[in-house]
């Protein structure tokens, strides 16, 4: 892809992005984290705000804003460091590693620019850890993907909204 | 002290001279029920910070033990806390985590309460109740006492509890290192990490109050991958510092700086400018011991509040049954801190502590597995070991510094954990709570 994204047919674009997401999910599930980091742009913003319960006039302000506490507020360097940590052999939360399946669906292209696309998608991740620990993560991703000659796309901006107000998972040690 | 039957007194489960405790305190459902009564219905419990209720009619919901509460700022400015339980059938009158409301209408039959707890309207008061319901005695149940120390809101359900000042004791004086080191104190950022851990609530409290020993092993991977902690470690177990027990089960660990230079040596590079900026003010407000020598790192306030002072992190460990705990973690900053410093503190904190924290993740499975070990019959016949440095308390802490308060030991010493369980036994053995207005 080197032409203007707006000139690519919707079906070709959709195919390219869903293939990219499947590959990304496979890298995560197969513990190929270095390859996964290779799909992140160096100016990455990776953010997971916190959701809470609101009623009445508070409806609509369930998510924490920029500048508030978040579950993740990371960049390329800190995500690379999180991955480095896993490679030390002493990242106890992933020793032994959990077994995950990242399912990504409802992929919808919501915006196009010359070299970028905005995409929303849903995820459902199942994680089994050690003997009987089971975790399910569900939520929404809002991505800005940038065209890339080597990897077809790179994630330039990812906002992740996890559905859980009180996390039933013991930690957020996996990637989304 | 081993498990040879039923003990009438809880102090048989704690042997302070050997530093051994009976593992059944982490797994026995009856002991857990007694804790809800003897500890969580009697102690002052942390609810939040005044900066979380900036405006009239702001509220947030919280827990005291397993009891849900609403914390409100009434239109007269007063902060109150009430059981989040309708006096009719016990439904929760507020299902939001925070917001701004003058009234709470119960979703079940519509009883409506003002944010000072008063029962205001009851649908069908005339036609259904024949005006016979005593509205006045059916308001939301208020806590027995509520108070704040420099913005930190605590409450208790026990009318016989000592004052907050007496409950905190010398810990309040040490807490000034967090709450009063700059003019204006601290402010808690919006957003709370909330997550469930399948461990007994005492394990994280124990970990935060005094377990400086686990750092190099549990957190080595984070430290060497770019998530260095504060203060910076020089080598191995070679911290110079102290475990300080302030009494009443409260304690913390602090590094020691001999002089101003060493304060800066401990700072992470990205915080260095801020340290230079704030030091003169802190020093003049708090003096040598609290304003220069001590750099507090970790600590807990009995029973279930913990903090990582220099990472800008505070948290509560809510009990959720004998083998489950719900962590609530917040980030705080000096009110005076400029926006760029706030950003650095927040990012430093969340990348290390709380839900996705590269440090915290590695703690969790330790607590889960220690809890599981307390469940096996045979495993329970072997004591939990808290013996580190049991005969090595510093005899006269005033020799370290004349202002020093409480009991003090070296930085690698389990004095704070031993005193945590001593306080636990004391509360478990003590008076039952006096919940004002209780009707059964
Ligand atoms: S339970 Fe609240 S009105 Fe009936
Ligand atoms: Fe830890």
Coordinates of C-alpha atoms in Angstrom, one line a residue, chain A residues 28-29 31 33 36 46 48 71-72 74 79 82-83 85-86 93-94 96-103 123-129 135-138 158 160 162 164 167 169-176, chain B residues 355-358 361:
Chain A
X28 CA 0.0 -12.1 21.7
X29 CA -1.5 -15.5 22.1
X31 CA 3.8 -15.1 23.4
X33 CA 5.8 -10.1 22.2
X36 CA 3.9 -7.6 18.7
X46 CA -1.8 3.4 24.5
X48 CA -7.1 2.5 28.9
X71 CA -5.5 1.5 33.8
X72 CA -2.9 2.1 31.1
X74 CA 1.7 4.2 28.0
X79 CA 5.1 -0.9 26.3
X82 CA 6.6 -4.1 29.7
X83 CA 7.5 -6.7 27.1
X85 CA 9.9 -7.4 31.7
X86 CA 8.2 -10.6 30.5
X93 CA 2.5 -12.9 37.1
X94 CA 3.3 -14.6 33.8
X96 CA 4.2 -19.8 34.1
X97 CA 2.7 -17.7 31.2
X98 CA -1.1 -17.5 31.0
X99 CA -2.9 -19.1 28.0
X100 CA -4.9 -16.5 26.2
X101 CA -7.2 -16.3 23.2
X102 CA -7.7 -12.8 21.8
X103 CA -10.9 -12.6 19.8
X123 CA -12.6 -7.8 21.8
X124 CA -13.2 -10.8 24.0
X125 CA -10.1 -12.3 25.6
X126 CA -10.1 -15.6 27.6
X127 CA -7.2 -16.2 29.9
X128 CA -6.4 -19.4 31.7
X129 CA -3.6 -19.3 34.3
X135 CA -10.3 -14.6 33.3
X136 CA -12.5 -13.0 30.7
X137 CA -11.8 -9.5 29.4
X138 CA -14.4 -7.8 27.2
X158 CA -5.2 2.8 20.8
X160 CA -9.2 0.5 25.2
X162 CA -12.7 -2.5 29.4
X164 CA -15.5 -4.0 34.1
X167 CA -12.0 -6.0 37.6
X169 CA -9.2 -10.3 36.9
X170 CA -6.3 -10.5 39.4
X171 CA -4.3 -7.9 37.3
X172 CA -4.0 -6.5 33.8
X173 CA -0.8 -8.3 32.9
X174 CA -1.8 -9.0 29.4
X175 CA -2.0 -6.7 26.3
X176 CA -5.0 -5.6 24.4
Chain B
X355 CA -4.3 -3.0 38.0
X356 CA -1.7 -2.9 35.2
X357 CA 1.2 -2.1 37.6
X358 CA 4.4 -3.9 36.6
X361 CA 1.0 -7.8 39.2

